Amino acid sequence: MKRKPLVFSLVREQSLFMTAIMALLSFLSVLTLGVALSVGSGVLRWNNQWELFATVQVTNADKYDTVKKIIEKNSEKIASANEISSQQMQDLMAPWVSGGSAIKNYLPKMWEIKFKSQSDLKSFGEQIENNARFLTHASALKSSTSAGWKMILIASFILTLMLGAIGFCICYIAQNTAMLHRRELEILNQVGASDGFVAKQMQIIVAKISAIATSIGFAAATPVLILINSTAHSARVGLMAMIGLSGFGWFMLILLPIAIVIFAIWITRRTTINILKNN
């Protein structure tokens, strides 16, 4: 079946400009979404890792035996309990506090406890709070988690700006093309061509350019994302070591270029029809 030629097309300079700018914006969009998904995955893993952990600190030596009995009494709620020795405490505090053996007189007795469930953690905390300081790891690391969510919000805002810029560029190209091909549009109107037919011509052009540009953007952003995640993993500890893209994350990244092409086609049709109605 012979393909019908397009009635008009973008000039070479327009095509190059639109392909370049959409490739750049697609690259930034994929990179931004990838970072947001990576950090989001890291925050979830971070929370899941520590949500059942808590630390018990006994600052009053007279309550040491009482706290120890409470821990033993709740053994069925505890997955593991590790009492931190004075020597371990000294090693932990050595970079910040000097004083050798005298430090022992000021360091609290501590346990690091992992509970079997959130309800067990909460129940134990209510029993121990009057005798010792009960600090969940989730609350202690809340600032790191909060920073992760803020990074996700910032990345989402940037992604929205990128999509808005893509829409603006397409509107500009459509308007400019309509001005360049005003004569062809007048002839099409005279022979009875519908607005939908003319809009379809523009949609085909933009779809081709968008598909090429988003493919370039995705191909360029993928190795950068892999590099960012591998660099973060080299930290080995902390929230940064947890970030990464899951299978679902890569699926979302693949869908983004497709969504950008569909968005570009929709914007083109809407802009072209509005131009035709106003002429």
Short mmCIF file of N, CA and C in Angstrom, two decimals, residues 22-38 155 158-159 162-163 166 213-226 228 245 249-250 252-260:
data_model
loop_
_atom_site.label_atom_id
_atom_site.label_comp_id
_atom_site.label_asym_id
_atom_site.label_seq_id
_atom_site.Cartn_x
_atom_site.Cartn_y
_atom_site.Cartn_z
N MET A 22 14.15 18.63 22.44
CA MET A 22 13.38 17.56 23.07
C MET A 22 14.28 16.44 23.56
N ALA A 23 15.37 16.19 22.88
CA ALA A 23 16.33 15.18 23.36
C ALA A 23 16.94 15.63 24.68
N LEU A 24 17.28 16.91 24.77
CA LEU A 24 17.85 17.45 26.01
C LEU A 24 16.83 17.40 27.15
N LEU A 25 15.60 17.84 26.88
CA LEU A 25 14.57 17.83 27.90
C LEU A 25 14.19 16.40 28.31
N SER A 26 14.19 15.49 27.35
CA SER A 26 13.90 14.08 27.65
C SER A 26 15.00 13.49 28.53
N PHE A 27 16.25 13.83 28.19
CA PHE A 27 17.40 13.38 29.00
C PHE A 27 17.25 13.85 30.45
N LEU A 28 16.94 15.14 30.63
CA LEU A 28 16.78 15.68 31.98
C LEU A 28 15.58 15.07 32.69
N SER A 29 14.49 14.82 31.94
CA SER A 29 13.28 14.24 32.54
C SER A 29 13.55 12.82 33.03
N VAL A 30 14.19 12.01 32.18
CA VAL A 30 14.49 10.62 32.56
C VAL A 30 15.47 10.60 33.74
N LEU A 31 16.47 11.48 33.69
CA LEU A 31 17.45 11.53 34.77
C LEU A 31 16.80 11.95 36.08
N THR A 32 15.92 12.95 36.01
CA THR A 32 15.25 13.44 37.21
C THR A 32 14.33 12.38 37.80
N LEU A 33 13.54 11.73 36.93
CA LEU A 33 12.65 10.67 37.42
C LEU A 33 13.46 9.51 37.98
N GLY A 34 14.57 9.17 37.33
CA GLY A 34 15.42 8.09 37.81
C GLY A 34 15.98 8.38 39.19
N VAL A 35 16.42 9.61 39.41
CA VAL A 35 16.94 10.00 40.73
C VAL A 35 15.83 9.94 41.78
N ALA A 36 14.64 10.44 41.43
CA ALA A 36 13.51 10.40 42.37
C ALA A 36 13.15 8.97 42.74
N LEU A 37 13.08 8.07 41.75
CA LEU A 37 12.76 6.67 42.02
C LEU A 37 13.86 5.99 42.82
N SER A 38 15.11 6.31 42.52
CA SER A 38 16.23 5.71 43.25
C SER A 38 16.22 6.12 44.72
N ALA A 155 12.93 16.70 42.97
CA ALA A 155 13.06 16.03 41.67
C ALA A 155 11.72 16.03 40.93
N ILE A 158 11.13 19.47 39.46
CA ILE A 158 11.97 19.67 38.27
C ILE A 158 11.39 18.91 37.08
N LEU A 159 10.90 17.68 37.33
CA LEU A 159 10.30 16.89 36.25
C LEU A 159 9.08 17.60 35.68
N MET A 162 10.24 20.27 33.41
CA MET A 162 10.73 19.72 32.14
C MET A 162 9.57 19.42 31.19
N LEU A 163 8.52 18.80 31.73
CA LEU A 163 7.35 18.48 30.89
C LEU A 163 6.66 19.75 30.41
N ILE A 166 8.69 21.09 27.55
CA ILE A 166 8.41 20.32 26.34
C ILE A 166 7.11 20.79 25.69
N ALA A 213 13.87 11.87 19.49
CA ALA A 213 14.46 12.67 20.56
C ALA A 213 14.41 11.96 21.91
N THR A 214 13.26 11.35 22.24
CA THR A 214 13.14 10.66 23.53
C THR A 214 14.03 9.43 23.59
N SER A 215 14.21 8.76 22.44
CA SER A 215 15.12 7.61 22.41
C SER A 215 16.55 8.04 22.70
N ILE A 216 16.95 9.17 22.12
CA ILE A 216 18.29 9.71 22.37
C ILE A 216 18.43 10.11 23.84
N GLY A 217 17.41 10.79 24.36
CA GLY A 217 17.43 11.23 25.76
C GLY A 217 17.51 10.06 26.73
N PHE A 218 16.72 9.01 26.47
CA PHE A 218 16.74 7.83 27.34
C PHE A 218 18.08 7.12 27.28
N ALA A 219 18.62 6.97 26.06
CA ALA A 219 19.91 6.29 25.89
C ALA A 219 21.03 7.05 26.59
N ALA A 220 20.95 8.38 26.60
CA ALA A 220 22.00 9.18 27.25
C ALA A 220 21.85 9.18 28.77
N ALA A 221 20.60 9.13 29.25
CA ALA A 221 20.36 9.21 30.70
C ALA A 221 20.64 7.89 31.42
N THR A 222 20.46 6.76 30.73
CA THR A 222 20.62 5.45 31.37
C THR A 222 22.01 5.24 31.97
N PRO A 223 23.10 5.43 31.20
CA PRO A 223 24.42 5.23 31.82
C PRO A 223 24.72 6.21 32.94
N VAL A 224 24.17 7.43 32.86
CA VAL A 224 24.38 8.41 33.93
C VAL A 224 23.71 7.94 35.22
N LEU A 225 22.51 7.39 35.10
CA LEU A 225 21.80 6.87 36.28
C LEU A 225 22.54 5.69 36.89
N ILE A 226 23.02 4.81 36.04
CA ILE A 226 23.78 3.65 36.53
C ILE A 226 25.03 4.12 37.27
N ILE A 228 25.44 7.07 38.79
CA ILE A 228 25.03 7.71 40.04
C ILE A 228 24.75 6.66 41.11
N LEU A 245 17.64 1.44 41.60
CA LEU A 245 16.44 1.27 40.78
C LEU A 245 16.03 -0.19 40.76
N GLY A 249 11.15 0.44 38.89
CA GLY A 249 11.72 1.74 38.57
C GLY A 249 12.14 1.84 37.12
N TRP A 250 12.80 0.79 36.60
CA TRP A 250 13.20 0.79 35.19
C TRP A 250 11.98 0.77 34.28
N MET A 252 9.10 2.19 34.91
CA MET A 252 8.59 3.56 34.90
C MET A 252 9.44 4.46 34.01
N LEU A 253 10.75 4.24 34.04
CA LEU A 253 11.64 5.05 33.19
C LEU A 253 11.40 4.79 31.71
N ILE A 254 11.12 3.53 31.36
CA ILE A 254 10.83 3.19 29.96
C ILE A 254 9.50 3.80 29.53
N LEU A 255 8.55 3.85 30.46
CA LEU A 255 7.24 4.43 30.15
C LEU A 255 7.30 5.94 29.95
N LEU A 256 8.26 6.61 30.61
CA LEU A 256 8.33 8.07 30.53
C LEU A 256 8.52 8.58 29.10
N PRO A 257 9.50 8.07 28.31
CA PRO A 257 9.62 8.54 26.92
C PRO A 257 8.36 8.31 26.11
N ILE A 258 7.69 7.17 26.34
CA ILE A 258 6.43 6.89 25.64
C ILE A 258 5.38 7.93 26.02
N ALA A 259 5.34 8.25 27.32
CA ALA A 259 4.37 9.25 27.80
C ALA A 259 4.68 10.62 27.21
N ILE A 260 5.97 10.95 27.07
CA ILE A 260 6.35 12.25 26.49
C ILE A 260 5.91 12.33 25.04
#
